[in-house]
Structures are given as structure tokens and as C-alpha cells.
């Protein structure tokens, strides 16, 4: 009996050649929106680098008691593909405006958010009201 085995790394080498992109989906876990559906794919490498750098410069979420504005639960899931270590980033649009990356939580509320929220809104092509789910 002859057994031939082959291992191919074709998928990983193809993946390395794929251009980076981000998929962004609005989520409505509290079911507060009448029309929460929103998805966008970003393929512009400059925009991907800007968003990644902006996320990397967010301050850690403060400890202790914090009073945040009303939270309607709207959040955006950003899936980085072939960039930023294929991270999944969860951006809370309202309330305390946390940004979760892996097991860490950062703060996007201005002025400490260093403009991340405004940059994201601009790149999504939404108004502030639309970003908040309105």
C-alpha cells in the first residue's frame, strides 16, 4: 500500500497577496432601531491605515465610576482583513463610546478619543444622526 500525503500552504500564500479591507456592520443588540441595517466595505489602503492608527492611539477606558450619556445600544463591528492582525473591533456609538479590541476596552469619547469617532463617521459616509442610529 502506498500512501501519498501533500501539505499545501496555498491558502495562506493567497491570503498574503489579498489586499487589505475592512467590513463594517451596524448592530442593534437592544432592538431600538427601526432600520438598523448598515454594512460597508472599505478597501482604500490609506483609509484602513488611518482607522487602524486611530484605534491604536485610543486611551484605555478609565477605571472607577463614570456617568455616560444615554445609550441606545448601537454599535459597529469592524472586521479588519489582512491588516491590523485581522482584529475585530467593536465600536459603541452611544453611551460611554467604548471601543473593544480583543479583551481590552478603550475610550473614544472626545476629547480623549483623539478624533477617532469623527474619522469613523466620515469614512462611513454617515451624518452624526445616522451614525447614532437615527
mmCIF file of N, CA and C in Angstrom:
data_model
loop_
_atom_site.group_PDB
_atom_site.id
_atom_site.type_symbol
_atom_site.label_atom_id
_atom_site.label_comp_id
_atom_site.label_asym_id
_atom_site.label_seq_id
_atom_site.Cartn_x
_atom_site.Cartn_y
_atom_site.Cartn_z
ATOM 1 N N UNK A 1 0.838 -1.158 0.000
ATOM 2 C CA UNK A 1 0.000 0.000 0.000
ATOM 3 C C UNK A 1 0.893 1.234 0.000
ATOM 4 N N UNK A 2 0.521 2.189 -0.817
ATOM 5 C CA UNK A 2 1.253 3.435 -0.932
ATOM 6 C C UNK A 2 0.346 4.578 -0.512
ATOM 7 N N UNK A 3 0.794 5.359 0.422
ATOM 8 C CA UNK A 3 0.008 6.493 0.919
ATOM 9 C C UNK A 3 0.754 7.774 0.601
ATOM 10 N N UNK A 4 0.129 8.628 -0.170
ATOM 11 C CA UNK A 4 0.737 9.908 -0.518
ATOM 12 C C UNK A 4 0.016 11.018 0.225
ATOM 13 N N UNK A 5 0.772 11.864 0.852
ATOM 14 C CA UNK A 5 0.206 12.975 1.595
ATOM 15 C C UNK A 5 0.855 14.256 1.092
ATOM 16 N N UNK A 6 0.054 15.259 0.913
ATOM 17 C CA UNK A 6 0.573 16.539 0.462
ATOM 18 C C UNK A 6 0.049 17.639 1.367
ATOM 19 N N UNK A 7 0.916 18.522 1.719
ATOM 20 C CA UNK A 7 0.513 19.684 2.503
ATOM 21 C C UNK A 7 0.704 20.908 1.627
ATOM 22 N N UNK A 8 -0.293 21.704 1.571
ATOM 23 C CA UNK A 8 -0.216 22.910 0.751
ATOM 24 C C UNK A 8 -0.477 24.127 1.621
ATOM 25 N N UNK A 9 0.309 25.127 1.407
ATOM 26 C CA UNK A 9 0.054 26.385 2.094
ATOM 27 C C UNK A 9 -0.496 27.405 1.097
ATOM 28 N N UNK A 10 -1.181 26.919 0.070
ATOM 29 C CA UNK A 10 -1.731 27.781 -0.961
ATOM 30 C C UNK A 10 -2.672 28.825 -0.388
ATOM 31 N N UNK A 11 -3.497 28.434 0.559
ATOM 32 C CA UNK A 11 -4.442 29.387 1.145
ATOM 33 C C UNK A 11 -3.725 30.523 1.851
ATOM 34 N N UNK A 12 -2.704 30.166 2.648
ATOM 35 C CA UNK A 12 -2.012 31.228 3.372
ATOM 36 C C UNK A 12 -1.228 32.118 2.424
ATOM 37 N N UNK A 13 -0.629 31.559 1.378
ATOM 38 C CA UNK A 13 0.106 32.419 0.463
ATOM 39 C C UNK A 13 -0.841 33.287 -0.350
ATOM 40 N N UNK A 14 -2.022 32.779 -0.720
ATOM 41 C CA UNK A 14 -3.003 33.598 -1.413
ATOM 42 C C UNK A 14 -3.500 34.714 -0.506
ATOM 43 N N UNK A 15 -3.671 34.384 0.765
ATOM 44 C CA UNK A 15 -4.173 35.366 1.721
ATOM 45 C C UNK A 15 -3.211 36.537 1.851
ATOM 46 N N UNK A 16 -1.907 36.226 1.842
ATOM 47 C CA UNK A 16 -0.919 37.282 1.961
ATOM 48 C C UNK A 16 -0.957 38.213 0.756
ATOM 49 N N UNK A 17 -1.390 37.704 -0.384
ATOM 50 C CA UNK A 17 -1.456 38.519 -1.590
ATOM 51 C C UNK A 17 -2.767 39.294 -1.689
ATOM 52 N N UNK A 18 -3.769 38.906 -0.919
ATOM 53 C CA UNK A 18 -5.041 39.615 -0.947
ATOM 54 C C UNK A 18 -4.852 41.009 -0.367
ATOM 55 N N UNK A 19 -5.478 41.997 -0.980
ATOM 56 C CA UNK A 19 -5.360 43.351 -0.428
ATOM 57 C C UNK A 19 -6.138 43.474 0.883
ATOM 58 N N UNK A 20 -5.723 44.395 1.746
ATOM 59 C CA UNK A 20 -6.451 44.580 2.999
ATOM 60 C C UNK A 20 -7.811 45.230 2.756
ATOM 61 N N UNK A 21 -8.747 44.935 3.640
ATOM 62 C CA UNK A 21 -10.051 45.584 3.607
ATOM 63 C C UNK A 21 -10.678 45.474 4.986
ATOM 64 N N UNK A 22 -11.699 46.315 5.207
ATOM 65 C CA UNK A 22 -12.451 46.286 6.459
ATOM 66 C C UNK A 22 -13.919 46.111 6.098
ATOM 67 N N UNK A 23 -14.585 45.202 6.791
ATOM 68 C CA UNK A 23 -16.036 45.137 6.684
ATOM 69 C C UNK A 23 -16.598 45.714 7.983
ATOM 70 N N UNK A 24 -17.604 46.564 7.833
ATOM 71 C CA UNK A 24 -18.199 47.226 8.989
ATOM 72 C C UNK A 24 -19.698 46.984 8.947
ATOM 73 N N UNK A 25 -20.218 46.521 10.063
ATOM 74 C CA UNK A 25 -21.652 46.230 10.151
ATOM 75 C C UNK A 25 -22.232 46.882 11.392
ATOM 76 N N UNK A 26 -23.358 47.591 11.210
ATOM 77 C CA UNK A 26 -24.054 48.167 12.365
ATOM 78 C C UNK A 26 -24.840 47.064 13.055
ATOM 79 N N UNK A 27 -24.772 47.044 14.370
ATOM 80 C CA UNK A 27 -25.515 46.071 15.170
ATOM 81 C C UNK A 27 -26.468 46.805 16.100
ATOM 82 N N UNK A 28 -27.578 46.168 16.363
ATOM 83 C CA UNK A 28 -28.624 46.750 17.214
ATOM 84 C C UNK A 28 -29.051 45.712 18.253
ATOM 85 N N UNK A 29 -28.158 45.389 19.203
ATOM 86 C CA UNK A 29 -28.464 44.310 20.142
ATOM 87 C C UNK A 29 -29.660 44.569 21.054
ATOM 88 N N UNK A 30 -30.032 45.834 21.256
ATOM 89 C CA UNK A 30 -31.181 46.156 22.117
ATOM 90 C C UNK A 30 -32.474 46.322 21.317
ATOM 91 N N UNK A 31 -32.378 46.168 19.998
ATOM 92 C CA UNK A 31 -33.543 46.274 19.102
ATOM 93 C C UNK A 31 -34.271 47.600 19.287
ATOM 94 N N UNK A 32 -33.522 48.682 19.293
ATOM 95 C CA UNK A 32 -34.083 50.021 19.467
ATOM 96 C C UNK A 32 -34.306 50.767 18.159
ATOM 97 N N UNK A 33 -33.768 50.259 17.060
ATOM 98 C CA UNK A 33 -33.834 50.985 15.805
ATOM 99 C C UNK A 33 -34.878 50.402 14.875
ATOM 100 N N UNK A 34 -35.523 51.272 14.126
ATOM 101 C CA UNK A 34 -36.498 50.775 13.151
ATOM 102 C C UNK A 34 -35.784 50.255 11.908
ATOM 103 N N UNK A 35 -34.632 50.830 11.566
ATOM 104 C CA UNK A 35 -33.867 50.362 10.422
ATOM 105 C C UNK A 35 -32.394 50.369 10.793
ATOM 106 N N UNK A 36 -31.916 49.284 11.360
ATOM 107 C CA UNK A 36 -30.539 49.254 11.829
ATOM 108 C C UNK A 36 -29.565 48.727 10.780
ATOM 109 N N UNK A 37 -30.062 48.198 9.677
ATOM 110 C CA UNK A 37 -29.184 47.562 8.696
ATOM 111 C C UNK A 37 -28.235 48.586 8.064
ATOM 112 N N UNK A 38 -26.960 48.346 8.211
ATOM 113 C CA UNK A 38 -25.931 49.155 7.581
ATOM 114 C C UNK A 38 -24.676 48.311 7.487
ATOM 115 N N UNK A 39 -24.139 48.178 6.308
ATOM 116 C CA UNK A 39 -22.857 47.500 6.116
ATOM 117 C C UNK A 39 -22.029 48.299 5.118
ATOM 118 N N UNK A 40 -20.738 48.223 5.284
ATOM 119 C CA UNK A 40 -19.831 48.916 4.368
ATOM 120 C C UNK A 40 -18.528 48.141 4.305
ATOM 121 N N UNK A 41 -17.955 48.114 3.123
ATOM 122 C CA UNK A 41 -16.641 47.509 2.927
ATOM 123 C C UNK A 41 -15.688 48.623 2.518
ATOM 124 N N UNK A 42 -14.593 48.740 3.238
ATOM 125 C CA UNK A 42 -13.590 49.757 2.948
ATOM 126 C C UNK A 42 -12.367 49.051 2.369
ATOM 127 N N UNK A 43 -11.967 49.472 1.172
ATOM 128 C CA UNK A 43 -10.826 48.839 0.501
ATOM 129 C C UNK A 43 -9.655 49.801 0.307
ATOM 130 N N UNK A 44 -9.880 51.084 0.531
ATOM 131 C CA UNK A 44 -8.827 52.075 0.364
ATOM 132 C C UNK A 44 -7.760 51.882 1.449
ATOM 133 N N UNK A 45 -6.540 51.576 1.021
ATOM 134 C CA UNK A 45 -5.481 51.241 1.982
ATOM 135 C C UNK A 45 -5.117 52.416 2.891
ATOM 136 N N UNK A 46 -5.178 53.631 2.370
ATOM 137 C CA UNK A 46 -4.880 54.809 3.203
ATOM 138 C C UNK A 46 -5.912 54.933 4.323
ATOM 139 N N UNK A 47 -7.185 54.743 3.988
ATOM 140 C CA UNK A 47 -8.251 54.812 4.988
ATOM 141 C C UNK A 47 -8.082 53.716 6.030
ATOM 142 N N UNK A 48 -7.727 52.529 5.590
ATOM 143 C CA UNK A 48 -7.511 51.401 6.510
ATOM 144 C C UNK A 48 -6.373 51.727 7.472
ATOM 145 N N UNK A 49 -5.295 52.279 6.955
ATOM 146 C CA UNK A 49 -4.168 52.663 7.821
ATOM 147 C C UNK A 49 -4.574 53.757 8.806
ATOM 148 N N UNK A 50 -5.340 54.754 8.327
ATOM 149 C CA UNK A 50 -5.791 55.846 9.208
ATOM 150 C C UNK A 50 -6.656 55.313 10.341
ATOM 151 N N UNK A 51 -7.619 54.472 10.009
ATOM 152 C CA UNK A 51 -8.501 53.919 11.048
ATOM 153 C C UNK A 51 -7.716 53.052 12.024
ATOM 154 N N UNK A 52 -6.822 52.235 11.508
ATOM 155 C CA UNK A 52 -6.001 51.380 12.380
ATOM 156 C C UNK A 52 -5.130 52.195 13.312
ATOM 157 N N UNK A 53 -4.484 53.227 12.789
ATOM 158 C CA UNK A 53 -3.629 54.079 13.619
ATOM 159 C C UNK A 53 -4.458 54.815 14.664
ATOM 160 N N UNK A 54 -5.637 55.264 14.268
ATOM 161 C CA UNK A 54 -6.502 55.972 15.204
ATOM 162 C C UNK A 54 -6.949 55.054 16.348
ATOM 163 N N UNK A 55 -7.276 53.829 16.022
ATOM 164 C CA UNK A 55 -7.647 52.851 17.062
ATOM 165 C C UNK A 55 -6.464 52.603 17.990
ATOM 166 N N UNK A 56 -5.277 52.479 17.417
ATOM 167 C CA UNK A 56 -4.077 52.218 18.224
ATOM 168 C C UNK A 56 -3.730 53.373 19.158
ATOM 169 N N UNK A 57 -4.253 54.576 18.896
ATOM 170 C CA UNK A 57 -3.947 55.734 19.740
ATOM 171 C C UNK A 57 -5.052 56.073 20.732
ATOM 172 N N UNK A 58 -6.062 55.223 20.823
ATOM 173 C CA UNK A 58 -7.124 55.473 21.806
ATOM 174 C C UNK A 58 -6.609 55.212 23.220
ATOM 175 N N UNK A 59 -7.028 56.009 24.180
ATOM 176 C CA UNK A 59 -6.629 55.754 25.569
ATOM 177 C C UNK A 59 -7.446 54.597 26.151
ATOM 178 N N UNK A 60 -6.868 53.937 27.133
ATOM 179 C CA UNK A 60 -7.617 52.879 27.820
ATOM 180 C C UNK A 60 -8.832 53.484 28.503
ATOM 181 N N UNK A 61 -9.866 52.676 28.620
ATOM 182 C CA UNK A 61 -11.093 53.142 29.264
ATOM 183 C C UNK A 61 -10.797 53.402 30.737
ATOM 184 N N UNK A 62 -11.264 54.539 31.272
ATOM 185 C CA UNK A 62 -10.949 54.883 32.664
ATOM 186 C C UNK A 62 -11.596 53.925 33.661
ATOM 187 N N UNK A 63 -10.959 53.799 34.791
ATOM 188 C CA UNK A 63 -11.494 52.968 35.876
ATOM 189 C C UNK A 63 -12.337 53.846 36.797
ATOM 190 N N UNK A 64 -13.185 53.212 37.568
ATOM 191 C CA UNK A 64 -13.991 53.954 38.523
ATOM 192 C C UNK A 64 -15.374 54.253 37.982
ATOM 193 N N UNK A 65 -16.062 55.116 38.687
ATOM 194 C CA UNK A 65 -17.432 55.459 38.326
ATOM 195 C C UNK A 65 -17.413 56.513 37.224
ATOM 196 N N UNK A 66 -18.185 56.231 36.179
ATOM 197 C CA UNK A 66 -18.279 57.158 35.051
ATOM 198 C C UNK A 66 -19.753 57.329 34.716
ATOM 199 N N UNK A 67 -20.168 58.555 34.507
ATOM 200 C CA UNK A 67 -21.541 58.830 34.105
ATOM 201 C C UNK A 67 -21.540 59.116 32.616
ATOM 202 N N UNK A 68 -22.277 58.301 31.865
ATOM 203 C CA UNK A 68 -22.296 58.404 30.413
ATOM 204 C C UNK A 68 -23.667 58.845 29.930
ATOM 205 N N UNK A 69 -23.690 59.486 28.752
ATOM 206 C CA UNK A 69 -24.984 59.877 28.185
ATOM 207 C C UNK A 69 -25.829 58.643 27.843
ATOM 208 N N UNK A 70 -27.065 58.881 27.467
ATOM 209 C CA UNK A 70 -27.987 57.789 27.134
ATOM 210 C C UNK A 70 -27.375 56.853 26.096
ATOM 211 N N UNK A 71 -27.609 55.574 26.294
ATOM 212 C CA UNK A 71 -27.049 54.551 25.418
ATOM 213 C C UNK A 71 -28.193 53.789 24.769
ATOM 214 N N UNK A 72 -28.276 53.853 23.435
ATOM 215 C CA UNK A 72 -29.327 53.103 22.748
ATOM 216 C C UNK A 72 -28.842 51.754 22.233
ATOM 217 N N UNK A 73 -27.588 51.420 22.511
ATOM 218 C CA UNK A 73 -27.060 50.105 22.163
ATOM 219 C C UNK A 73 -26.448 49.989 20.786
ATOM 220 N N UNK A 74 -26.519 51.023 19.976
ATOM 221 C CA UNK A 74 -25.980 50.939 18.618
ATOM 222 C C UNK A 74 -24.472 50.732 18.678
ATOM 223 N N UNK A 75 -24.011 49.769 17.911
ATOM 224 C CA UNK A 75 -22.585 49.507 17.850
ATOM 225 C C UNK A 75 -22.205 49.078 16.434
ATOM 226 N N UNK A 76 -20.925 49.184 16.153
ATOM 227 C CA UNK A 76 -20.404 48.834 14.834
ATOM 228 C C UNK A 76 -19.303 47.795 15.011
ATOM 229 N N UNK A 77 -19.412 46.704 14.269
ATOM 230 C CA UNK A 77 -18.365 45.691 14.284
ATOM 231 C C UNK A 77 -17.484 45.908 13.067
ATOM 232 N N UNK A 78 -16.213 46.149 13.323
ATOM 233 C CA UNK A 78 -15.236 46.374 12.264
ATOM 234 C C UNK A 78 -14.342 45.147 12.182
ATOM 235 N N UNK A 79 -14.385 44.460 11.051
ATOM 236 C CA UNK A 79 -13.535 43.288 10.834
ATOM 237 C C UNK A 79 -12.404 43.674 9.889
ATOM 238 N N UNK A 80 -11.195 43.709 10.429
ATOM 239 C CA UNK A 80 -10.017 44.018 9.612
ATOM 240 C C UNK A 80 -9.539 42.729 8.965
ATOM 241 N N UNK A 81 -9.349 42.759 7.661
ATOM 242 C CA UNK A 81 -8.878 41.600 6.913
ATOM 243 C C UNK A 81 -7.536 41.959 6.277
ATOM 244 N N UNK A 82 -6.538 41.125 6.542
ATOM 245 C CA UNK A 82 -5.187 41.314 6.008
ATOM 246 C C UNK A 82 -4.555 42.629 6.466
ATOM 247 N N UNK A 83 -4.980 43.100 7.611
ATOM 248 C CA UNK A 83 -4.374 44.280 8.232
ATOM 249 C C UNK A 83 -4.744 44.279 9.710
ATOM 250 N N UNK A 84 -3.996 45.031 10.487
ATOM 251 C CA UNK A 84 -4.238 45.170 11.929
ATOM 252 C C UNK A 84 -4.449 43.810 12.597
ATOM 253 N N UNK A 85 -3.642 42.843 12.194
ATOM 254 C CA UNK A 85 -3.670 41.487 12.756
ATOM 255 C C UNK A 85 -5.050 40.843 12.671
ATOM 256 N N UNK A 86 -5.816 41.183 11.620
ATOM 257 C CA UNK A 86 -7.164 40.624 11.422
ATOM 258 C C UNK A 86 -8.040 40.808 12.658
ATOM 259 N N UNK A 87 -7.902 41.935 13.308
ATOM 260 C CA UNK A 87 -8.676 42.208 14.525
ATOM 261 C C UNK A 87 -10.153 42.434 14.229
ATOM 262 N N UNK A 88 -10.941 42.123 15.217
ATOM 263 C CA UNK A 88 -12.351 42.504 15.217
ATOM 264 C C UNK A 88 -12.480 43.587 16.271
ATOM 265 N N UNK A 89 -13.001 44.732 15.864
ATOM 266 C CA UNK A 89 -13.115 45.893 16.739
ATOM 267 C C UNK A 89 -14.589 46.226 16.881
ATOM 268 N N UNK A 90 -15.045 46.348 18.111
ATOM 269 C CA UNK A 90 -16.440 46.683 18.378
ATOM 270 C C UNK A 90 -16.502 48.124 18.887
ATOM 271 N N UNK A 91 -17.208 48.976 18.152
ATOM 272 C CA UNK A 91 -17.300 50.399 18.476
ATOM 273 C C UNK A 91 -18.708 50.696 18.966
ATOM 274 N N UNK A 92 -18.837 51.124 20.221
ATOM 275 C CA UNK A 92 -20.128 51.514 20.780
ATOM 276 C C UNK A 92 -20.371 52.971 20.403
ATOM 277 N N UNK A 93 -21.433 53.221 19.629
ATOM 278 C CA UNK A 93 -21.678 54.551 19.087
ATOM 279 C C UNK A 93 -22.210 55.530 20.124
ATOM 280 N N UNK A 94 -22.930 55.046 21.101
ATOM 281 C CA UNK A 94 -23.552 55.926 22.092
ATOM 282 C C UNK A 94 -23.052 55.562 23.485
ATOM 283 N N UNK A 95 -23.623 56.191 24.478
ATOM 284 C CA UNK A 95 -23.225 55.895 25.860
ATOM 285 C C UNK A 95 -21.800 56.343 26.122
ATOM 286 N N UNK A 96 -21.013 55.471 26.709
ATOM 287 C CA UNK A 96 -19.628 55.806 27.047
ATOM 288 C C UNK A 96 -18.672 55.718 25.858
ATOM 289 N N UNK A 97 -19.167 55.268 24.727
ATOM 290 C CA UNK A 97 -18.384 55.209 23.488
ATOM 291 C C UNK A 97 -17.101 54.384 23.640
ATOM 292 N N UNK A 98 -17.276 53.180 24.155
ATOM 293 C CA UNK A 98 -16.139 52.283 24.278
ATOM 294 C C UNK A 98 -15.779 51.689 22.917
ATOM 295 N N UNK A 99 -14.527 51.310 22.798
ATOM 296 C CA UNK A 99 -14.036 50.584 21.637
ATOM 297 C C UNK A 99 -13.346 49.347 22.186
ATOM 298 N N UNK A 100 -13.867 48.191 21.829
ATOM 299 C CA UNK A 100 -13.311 46.940 22.335
ATOM 300 C C UNK A 100 -12.452 46.286 21.269
ATOM 301 N N UNK A 101 -11.218 45.983 21.656
ATOM 302 C CA UNK A 101 -10.272 45.310 20.791
ATOM 303 C C UNK A 101 -9.734 44.128 21.576
ATOM 304 N N UNK A 102 -10.021 42.933 21.081
ATOM 305 C CA UNK A 102 -9.683 41.715 21.807
ATOM 306 C C UNK A 102 -10.277 41.811 23.209
ATOM 307 N N UNK A 103 -9.495 41.716 24.240
ATOM 308 C CA UNK A 103 -10.043 41.754 25.595
ATOM 309 C C UNK A 103 -9.843 43.113 26.267
ATOM 310 N N UNK A 104 -9.395 44.112 25.517
ATOM 311 C CA UNK A 104 -9.160 45.437 26.083
ATOM 312 C C UNK A 104 -10.247 46.407 25.656
ATOM 313 N N UNK A 105 -10.533 47.368 26.523
ATOM 314 C CA UNK A 105 -11.533 48.384 26.232
ATOM 315 C C UNK A 105 -10.873 49.756 26.240
ATOM 316 N N UNK A 106 -11.155 50.517 25.194
ATOM 317 C CA UNK A 106 -10.596 51.853 25.029
ATOM 318 C C UNK A 106 -11.725 52.871 25.008
ATOM 319 N N UNK A 107 -11.347 54.148 25.062
ATOM 320 C CA UNK A 107 -12.330 55.215 25.172
ATOM 321 C C UNK A 107 -12.257 56.114 23.948
ATOM 322 N N UNK A 108 -13.373 56.237 23.230
ATOM 323 C CA UNK A 108 -13.424 57.086 22.037
ATOM 324 C C UNK A 108 -14.139 58.396 22.296
ATOM 325 N N UNK A 109 -14.600 58.616 23.526
ATOM 326 C CA UNK A 109 -15.308 59.865 23.834
ATOM 327 C C UNK A 109 -14.322 61.036 23.771
ATOM 328 N N UNK A 110 -14.759 62.095 23.124
ATOM 329 C CA UNK A 110 -13.886 63.275 22.980
ATOM 330 C C UNK A 110 -13.835 64.062 24.285
ATOM 331 N N UNK A 111 -12.753 64.740 24.573
ATOM 332 C CA UNK A 111 -11.618 64.979 23.702
ATOM 333 C C UNK A 111 -10.563 63.874 23.759
ATOM 334 N N UNK A 112 -10.709 62.943 24.677
ATOM 335 C CA UNK A 112 -9.692 61.916 24.846
ATOM 336 C C UNK A 112 -9.623 60.936 23.673
ATOM 337 N N UNK A 113 -10.702 60.833 22.899
ATOM 338 C CA UNK A 113 -10.762 59.881 21.790
ATOM 339 C C UNK A 113 -9.917 60.240 20.588
ATOM 340 N N UNK A 114 -9.234 61.376 20.656
ATOM 341 C CA UNK A 114 -8.293 61.784 19.613
ATOM 342 C C UNK A 114 -8.898 61.799 18.210
ATOM 343 N N UNK A 115 -10.185 62.080 18.100
ATOM 344 C CA UNK A 115 -10.815 62.219 16.800
ATOM 345 C C UNK A 115 -11.223 60.931 16.115
ATOM 346 N N UNK A 116 -11.095 59.789 16.811
ATOM 347 C CA UNK A 116 -11.429 58.511 16.174
ATOM 348 C C UNK A 116 -12.876 58.471 15.690
ATOM 349 N N UNK A 117 -13.780 58.895 16.547
ATOM 350 C CA UNK A 117 -15.205 58.815 16.228
ATOM 351 C C UNK A 117 -15.537 59.643 14.981
ATOM 352 N N UNK A 118 -15.035 60.865 14.921
ATOM 353 C CA UNK A 118 -15.268 61.734 13.763
ATOM 354 C C UNK A 118 -14.683 61.132 12.494
ATOM 355 N N UNK A 119 -13.502 60.537 12.604
ATOM 356 C CA UNK A 119 -12.874 59.889 11.455
ATOM 357 C C UNK A 119 -13.720 58.715 10.969
ATOM 358 N N UNK A 120 -14.203 57.892 11.900
ATOM 359 C CA UNK A 120 -15.022 56.742 11.528
ATOM 360 C C UNK A 120 -16.313 57.190 10.852
ATOM 361 N N UNK A 121 -16.977 58.200 11.416
ATOM 362 C CA UNK A 121 -18.218 58.710 10.831
ATOM 363 C C UNK A 121 -17.968 59.201 9.404
ATOM 364 N N UNK A 122 -16.878 59.930 9.232
ATOM 365 C CA UNK A 122 -16.528 60.445 7.897
ATOM 366 C C UNK A 122 -16.300 59.295 6.912
ATOM 367 N N UNK A 123 -15.530 58.292 7.319
ATOM 368 C CA UNK A 123 -15.195 57.188 6.418
ATOM 369 C C UNK A 123 -16.403 56.304 6.119
ATOM 370 N N UNK A 124 -17.373 56.286 7.027
ATOM 371 C CA UNK A 124 -18.605 55.536 6.775
ATOM 372 C C UNK A 124 -19.561 56.312 5.876
ATOM 373 N N UNK A 125 -19.324 57.616 5.739
ATOM 374 C CA UNK A 125 -20.191 58.445 4.914
ATOM 375 C C UNK A 125 -21.535 58.704 5.565
ATOM 376 N N UNK A 126 -21.549 58.755 6.889
ATOM 377 C CA UNK A 126 -22.784 58.968 7.628
ATOM 378 C C UNK A 126 -22.777 60.331 8.300
ATOM 379 N N UNK A 127 -23.963 60.840 8.585
ATOM 380 C CA UNK A 127 -24.063 62.024 9.433
ATOM 381 C C UNK A 127 -23.971 61.533 10.881
ATOM 382 N N UNK A 128 -23.805 62.467 11.810
ATOM 383 C CA UNK A 128 -23.775 62.109 13.234
ATOM 384 C C UNK A 128 -25.076 61.402 13.621
ATOM 385 N N UNK A 129 -26.204 61.935 13.163
ATOM 386 C CA UNK A 129 -27.511 61.349 13.477
ATOM 387 C C UNK A 129 -27.636 59.931 12.925
ATOM 388 N N UNK A 130 -27.199 59.726 11.690
ATOM 389 C CA UNK A 130 -27.253 58.378 11.098
ATOM 390 C C UNK A 130 -26.338 57.416 11.840
ATOM 391 N N UNK A 131 -25.161 57.897 12.242
ATOM 392 C CA UNK A 131 -24.214 57.065 12.986
ATOM 393 C C UNK A 131 -24.820 56.578 14.299
ATOM 394 N N UNK A 132 -25.602 57.456 14.918
ATOM 395 C CA UNK A 132 -26.232 57.104 16.188
ATOM 396 C C UNK A 132 -27.477 56.237 16.003
ATOM 397 N N UNK A 133 -27.811 55.936 14.764
ATOM 398 C CA UNK A 133 -28.940 55.053 14.502
ATOM 399 C C UNK A 133 -30.194 55.773 14.111
ATOM 400 N N UNK A 134 -30.148 57.095 13.933
ATOM 401 C CA UNK A 134 -31.341 57.875 13.612
ATOM 402 C C UNK A 134 -31.554 58.081 12.138
#
